[in-house]
Tab-separated table of C-alpha atoms in Angstrom:
chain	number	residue	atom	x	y	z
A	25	UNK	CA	0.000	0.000	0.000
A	26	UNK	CA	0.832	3.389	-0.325
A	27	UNK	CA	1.785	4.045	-3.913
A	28	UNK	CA	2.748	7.506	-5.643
A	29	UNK	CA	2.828	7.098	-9.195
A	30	UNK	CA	5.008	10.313	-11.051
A	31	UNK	CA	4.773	10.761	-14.967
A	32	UNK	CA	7.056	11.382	-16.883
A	33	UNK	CA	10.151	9.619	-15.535
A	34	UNK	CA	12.480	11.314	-18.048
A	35	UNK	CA	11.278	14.032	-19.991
A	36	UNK	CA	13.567	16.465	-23.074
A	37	UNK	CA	12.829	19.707	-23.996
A	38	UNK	CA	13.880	22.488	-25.517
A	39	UNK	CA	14.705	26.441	-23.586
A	40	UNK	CA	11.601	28.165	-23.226
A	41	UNK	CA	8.978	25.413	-23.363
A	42	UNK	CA	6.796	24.838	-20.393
A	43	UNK	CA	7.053	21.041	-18.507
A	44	UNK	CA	4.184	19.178	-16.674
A	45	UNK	CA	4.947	16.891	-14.027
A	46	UNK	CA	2.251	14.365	-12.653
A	47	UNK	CA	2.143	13.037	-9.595
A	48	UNK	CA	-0.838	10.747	-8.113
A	49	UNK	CA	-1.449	8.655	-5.103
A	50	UNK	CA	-2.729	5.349	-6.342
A	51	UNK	CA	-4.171	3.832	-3.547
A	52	UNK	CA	-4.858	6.629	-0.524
A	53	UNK	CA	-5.997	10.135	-0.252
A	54	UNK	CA	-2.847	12.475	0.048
A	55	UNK	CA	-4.361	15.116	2.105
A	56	UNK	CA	-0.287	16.670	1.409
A	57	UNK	CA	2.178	16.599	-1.264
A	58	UNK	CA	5.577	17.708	-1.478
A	59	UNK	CA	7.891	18.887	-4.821
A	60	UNK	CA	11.437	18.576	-4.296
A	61	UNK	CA	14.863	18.949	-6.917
A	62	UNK	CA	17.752	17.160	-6.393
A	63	UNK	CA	21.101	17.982	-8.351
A	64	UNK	CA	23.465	15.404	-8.643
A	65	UNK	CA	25.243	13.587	-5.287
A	66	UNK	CA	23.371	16.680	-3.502
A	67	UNK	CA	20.449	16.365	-1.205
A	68	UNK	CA	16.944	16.873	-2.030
A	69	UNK	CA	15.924	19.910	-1.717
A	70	UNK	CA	12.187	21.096	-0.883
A	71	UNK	CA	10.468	23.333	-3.145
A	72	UNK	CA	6.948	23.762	-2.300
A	73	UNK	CA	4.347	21.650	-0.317
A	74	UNK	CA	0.446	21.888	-1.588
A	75	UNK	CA	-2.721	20.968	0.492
A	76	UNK	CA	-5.039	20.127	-1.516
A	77	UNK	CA	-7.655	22.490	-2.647
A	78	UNK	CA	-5.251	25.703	-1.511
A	79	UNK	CA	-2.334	27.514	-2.630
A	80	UNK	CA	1.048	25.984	-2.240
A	81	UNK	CA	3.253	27.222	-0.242
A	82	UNK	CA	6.567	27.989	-1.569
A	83	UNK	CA	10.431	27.537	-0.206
A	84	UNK	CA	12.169	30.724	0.304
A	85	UNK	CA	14.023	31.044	-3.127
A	86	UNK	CA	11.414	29.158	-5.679
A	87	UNK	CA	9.581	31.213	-8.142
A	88	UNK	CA	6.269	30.404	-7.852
A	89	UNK	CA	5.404	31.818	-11.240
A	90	UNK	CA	7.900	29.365	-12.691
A	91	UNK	CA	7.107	26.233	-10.696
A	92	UNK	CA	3.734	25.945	-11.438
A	93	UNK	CA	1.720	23.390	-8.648
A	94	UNK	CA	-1.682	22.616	-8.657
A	95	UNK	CA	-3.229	19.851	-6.385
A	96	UNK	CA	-7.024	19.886	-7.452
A	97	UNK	CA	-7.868	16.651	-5.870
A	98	UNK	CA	-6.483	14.047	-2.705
A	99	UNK	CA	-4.741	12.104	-5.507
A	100	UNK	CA	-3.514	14.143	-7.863
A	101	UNK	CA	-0.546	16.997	-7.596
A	102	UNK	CA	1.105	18.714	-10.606
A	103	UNK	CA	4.208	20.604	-11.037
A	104	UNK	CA	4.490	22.697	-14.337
A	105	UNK	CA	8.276	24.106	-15.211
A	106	UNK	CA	7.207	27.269	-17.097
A	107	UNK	CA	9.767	28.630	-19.518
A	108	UNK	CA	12.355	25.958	-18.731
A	109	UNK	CA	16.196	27.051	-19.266
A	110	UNK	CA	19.168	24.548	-19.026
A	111	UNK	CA	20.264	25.942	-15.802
A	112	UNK	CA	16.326	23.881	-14.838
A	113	UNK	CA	17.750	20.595	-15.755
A	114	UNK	CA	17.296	18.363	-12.449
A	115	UNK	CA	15.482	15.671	-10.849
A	116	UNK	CA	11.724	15.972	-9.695
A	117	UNK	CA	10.655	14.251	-6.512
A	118	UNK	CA	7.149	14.270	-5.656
A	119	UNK	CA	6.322	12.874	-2.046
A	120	UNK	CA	2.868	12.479	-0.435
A	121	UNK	CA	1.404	12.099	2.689
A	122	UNK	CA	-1.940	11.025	4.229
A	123	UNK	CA	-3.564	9.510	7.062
A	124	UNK	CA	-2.174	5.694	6.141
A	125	UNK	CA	1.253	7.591	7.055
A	126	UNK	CA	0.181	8.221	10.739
A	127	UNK	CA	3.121	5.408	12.255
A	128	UNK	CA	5.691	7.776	10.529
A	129	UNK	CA	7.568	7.941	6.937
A	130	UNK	CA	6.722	9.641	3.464
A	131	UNK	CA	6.244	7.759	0.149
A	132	UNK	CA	8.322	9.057	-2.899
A	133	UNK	CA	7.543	9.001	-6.501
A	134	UNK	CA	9.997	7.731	-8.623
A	135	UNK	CA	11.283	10.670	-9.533
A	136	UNK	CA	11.461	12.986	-13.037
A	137	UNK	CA	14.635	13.465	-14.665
A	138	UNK	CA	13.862	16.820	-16.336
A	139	UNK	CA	16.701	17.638	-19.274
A	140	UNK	CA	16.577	21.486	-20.607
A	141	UNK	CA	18.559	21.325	-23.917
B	4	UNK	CA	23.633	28.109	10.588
B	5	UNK	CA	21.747	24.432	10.557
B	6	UNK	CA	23.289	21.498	9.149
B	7	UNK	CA	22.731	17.927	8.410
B	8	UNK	CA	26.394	16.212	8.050
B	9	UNK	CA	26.171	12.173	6.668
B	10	UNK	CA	29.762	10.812	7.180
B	11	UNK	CA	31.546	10.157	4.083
B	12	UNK	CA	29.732	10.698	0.699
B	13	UNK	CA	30.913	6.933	-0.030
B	14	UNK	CA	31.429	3.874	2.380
B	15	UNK	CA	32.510	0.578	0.943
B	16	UNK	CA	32.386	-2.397	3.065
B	17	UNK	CA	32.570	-6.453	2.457
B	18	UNK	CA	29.258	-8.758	2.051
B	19	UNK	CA	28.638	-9.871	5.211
B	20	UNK	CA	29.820	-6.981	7.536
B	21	UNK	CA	27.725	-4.564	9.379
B	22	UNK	CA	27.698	-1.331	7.940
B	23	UNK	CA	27.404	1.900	10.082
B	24	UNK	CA	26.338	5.018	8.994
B	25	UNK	CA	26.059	8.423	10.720
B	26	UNK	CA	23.911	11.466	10.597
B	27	UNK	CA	25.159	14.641	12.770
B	28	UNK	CA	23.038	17.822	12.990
B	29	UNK	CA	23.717	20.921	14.400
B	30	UNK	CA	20.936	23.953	15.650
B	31	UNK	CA	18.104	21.325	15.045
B	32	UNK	CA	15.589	19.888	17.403
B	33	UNK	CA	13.599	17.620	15.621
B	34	UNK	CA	11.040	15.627	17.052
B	35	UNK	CA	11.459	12.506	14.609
B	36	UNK	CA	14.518	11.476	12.337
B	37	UNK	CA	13.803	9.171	9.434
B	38	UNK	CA	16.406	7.469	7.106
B	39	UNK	CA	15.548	6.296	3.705
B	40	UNK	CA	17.254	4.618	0.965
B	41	UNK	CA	17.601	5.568	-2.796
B	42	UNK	CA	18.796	3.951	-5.475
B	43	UNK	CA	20.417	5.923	-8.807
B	44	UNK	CA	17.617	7.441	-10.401
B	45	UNK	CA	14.185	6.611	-8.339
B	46	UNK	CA	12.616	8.258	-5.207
B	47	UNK	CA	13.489	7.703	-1.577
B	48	UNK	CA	12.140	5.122	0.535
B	49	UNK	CA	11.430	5.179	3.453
B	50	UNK	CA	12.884	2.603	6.050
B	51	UNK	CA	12.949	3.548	9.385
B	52	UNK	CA	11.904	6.686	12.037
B	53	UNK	CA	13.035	7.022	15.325
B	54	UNK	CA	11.396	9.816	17.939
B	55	UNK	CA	13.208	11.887	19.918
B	56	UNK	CA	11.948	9.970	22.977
B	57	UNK	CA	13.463	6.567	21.545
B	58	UNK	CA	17.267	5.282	21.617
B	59	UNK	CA	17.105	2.427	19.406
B	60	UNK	CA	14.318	1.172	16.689
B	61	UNK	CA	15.190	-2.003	14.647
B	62	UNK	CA	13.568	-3.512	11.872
B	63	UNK	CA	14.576	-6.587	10.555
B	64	UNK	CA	18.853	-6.532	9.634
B	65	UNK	CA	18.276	-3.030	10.238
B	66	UNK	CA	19.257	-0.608	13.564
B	67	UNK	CA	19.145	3.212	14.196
B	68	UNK	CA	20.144	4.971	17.338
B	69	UNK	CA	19.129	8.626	18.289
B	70	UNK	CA	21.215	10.826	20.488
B	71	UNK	CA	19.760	13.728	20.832
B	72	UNK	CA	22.555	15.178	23.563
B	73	UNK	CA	25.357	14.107	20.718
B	74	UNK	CA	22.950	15.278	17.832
B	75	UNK	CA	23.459	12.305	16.164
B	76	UNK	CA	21.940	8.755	14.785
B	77	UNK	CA	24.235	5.765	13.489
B	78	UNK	CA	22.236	3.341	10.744
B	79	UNK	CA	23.317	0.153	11.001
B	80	UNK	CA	22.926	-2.642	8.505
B	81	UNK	CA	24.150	-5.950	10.039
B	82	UNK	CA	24.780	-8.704	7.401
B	83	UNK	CA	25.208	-6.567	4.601
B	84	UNK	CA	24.481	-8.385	0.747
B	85	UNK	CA	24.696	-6.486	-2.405
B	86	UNK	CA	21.254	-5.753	-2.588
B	87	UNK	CA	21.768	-3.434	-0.049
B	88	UNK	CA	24.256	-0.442	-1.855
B	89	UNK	CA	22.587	2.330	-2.315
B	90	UNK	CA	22.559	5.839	-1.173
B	91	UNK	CA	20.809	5.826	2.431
B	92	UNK	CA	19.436	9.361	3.364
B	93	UNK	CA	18.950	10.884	6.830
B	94	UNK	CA	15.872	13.326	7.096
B	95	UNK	CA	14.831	15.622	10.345
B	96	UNK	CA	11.500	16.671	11.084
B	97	UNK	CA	11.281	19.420	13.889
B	98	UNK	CA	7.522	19.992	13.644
B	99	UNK	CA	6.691	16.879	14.806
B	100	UNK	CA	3.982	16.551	12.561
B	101	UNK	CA	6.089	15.818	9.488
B	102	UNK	CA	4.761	18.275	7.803
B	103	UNK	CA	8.140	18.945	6.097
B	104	UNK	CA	11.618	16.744	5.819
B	105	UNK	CA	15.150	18.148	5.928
B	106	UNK	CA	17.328	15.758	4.227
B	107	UNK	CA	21.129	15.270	4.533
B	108	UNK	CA	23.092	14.628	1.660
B	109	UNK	CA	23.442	10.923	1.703
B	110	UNK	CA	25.934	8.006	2.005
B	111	UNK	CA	26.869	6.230	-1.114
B	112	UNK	CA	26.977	2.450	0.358
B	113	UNK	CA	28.520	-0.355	-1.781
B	114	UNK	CA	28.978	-3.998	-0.349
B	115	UNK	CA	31.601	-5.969	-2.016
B	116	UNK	CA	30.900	-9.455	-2.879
C-alpha cells in the first residue's frame, strides 16, 4: 500500500517550453504533497508543499510563477516548469502524505529526470 | 547556521559486515529522524523513524540509534548483501507533525561481494 505514481520519468525539452509533471497517489488520499529537486550527489531539496484544494506554499528562493503546482484533488498533484532554461535541468521528486502515514515515513515518486537542452 | 552532516559521501564495506552510517546535525531539534534509501535514479524510501523519545528502533537486519545530547543517529545494517548499496538518506522533522523533511546529503553504500 501506499503508492505515488510520477509521470514522466524522463522528460527532453527544448529552452523556453513549459514542462508538466504528474504526480498521483494510487491507492490513498494524500491530504499533502511535497515537490522537491535534487542535483546530482546533492540532497533533495524542498520546493513547495500543496494541500489540496489551496495555494502551495513555496520555499524561500522558488519562483512560484515558474514552478507551477496545482493539487485539485487528494490524488492528484502537478508541477508545471514554465519557460524551462538549461540551468532547470534536475530531478523531480514528488512525495505524499496522508492519514495511512500516521506510524511515521513519506512515500516518494519515482522521480522525473527533467533535461533542458 | 543548521546542518545535516552524513559521514563520508561513499562507504565501501565487504558482504557480510555490518555497515554503520552516521547522521550529525547541528541547531536542530527535531522531534522525529527518518532514514531512507535511494537507489540511482528513483525516489526515496522510506525505512525507518526514530522519535526523539526513543534510543534504538530495529527492523529486521536493520538498527538506528538517536542521540539527541550528541545530535546524532548511526544506521546500522548488520549482514550486509549487495542488494543493499545504495545511497541511504537521513531526514529531520522538527515539527513533529512531518509536515516537512530536511534531508542530509546521503551516504553512497557499496557492499563488495
Amino acid at each position: 500500500g501506499a503508492v505515488v505514481s510520477q509521470h514522466p520519468s524522463r522528460v527532453i525539452c527544448k529552452s523556453g517550453t513549459s514542462v508538466k509533471i504528474e504526480c498521483r497517489s494510487l491507492d490513498f488520499q494524500a491530504t499533502t504533497m511535497f515537490w522537491y529537486r535534487q542535483f546530482p550527489k546533492q540532497s533533495l531539496m524542498l520546493m513547495a508543499t500543496s494541500n489540496e484544494g489551496s495555494k502551495a506554499t513555496y520555499e524561500q528562493g522558488v519562483e512560484k510563477d515558474k514552478f507551477l503546482i496545482n493539487h485539485a484533488s487528494l490524488t492528484l498533484s502537478t508541477l508545471t516548469v514554465t519557460s524551462a532554461h538549461p540551468e532547470d535541468s534536475s530531478f523531480y521528486i514528488c512525495s505524499a502524505r496522508g492519514t495511512v502515514h500516521l506510524r511515521g515515513g513519506y512515500t516518494f515518486g519515482s522521480g522525473t529526470r527533467l533535461t533542458v537542452v | 547556521s543548521q546542518k545535516i552532516e552524513q559521514n563520508s559521501e561513499a562507504l565501501n564495506i565487504q558482504e557480510g559486515k555490518t555497515a554503520t552510517l552516521t547522521c550529525n546535525y547541528t541547531n536542530y531539534s527535531p522531534a522525529y529522524l527518518q532514514w531512507y534509501r535511494q537507489d540511482p535514479g528513483r525516489g526515496p524510501v522510506f525505512l525507518l523513524l526514530i522519535r526523539e523519545n526513543e534510543k534504538e528502533k530495529r527492523k529486521e537486519r536493520l538498527k538506528v540509534t538517536f542521540d539527541t545530547t550528541l545530535k546524532q543517529s548511526l544506521f546500522h545494517i548488520t549482514a550486509s548483501q549487495p542488494a543493499d548499496s545504495a545511497t541511504y538518506l537521513c531526514a529531520l522533522d522538527e515539527t513533529g507533525s512531518a509536515r516537512q523533511l530536511t534531508f542530509g546529503s546521503g551516504t553512497q553504500l557499496t557492499v563488495l561481494p
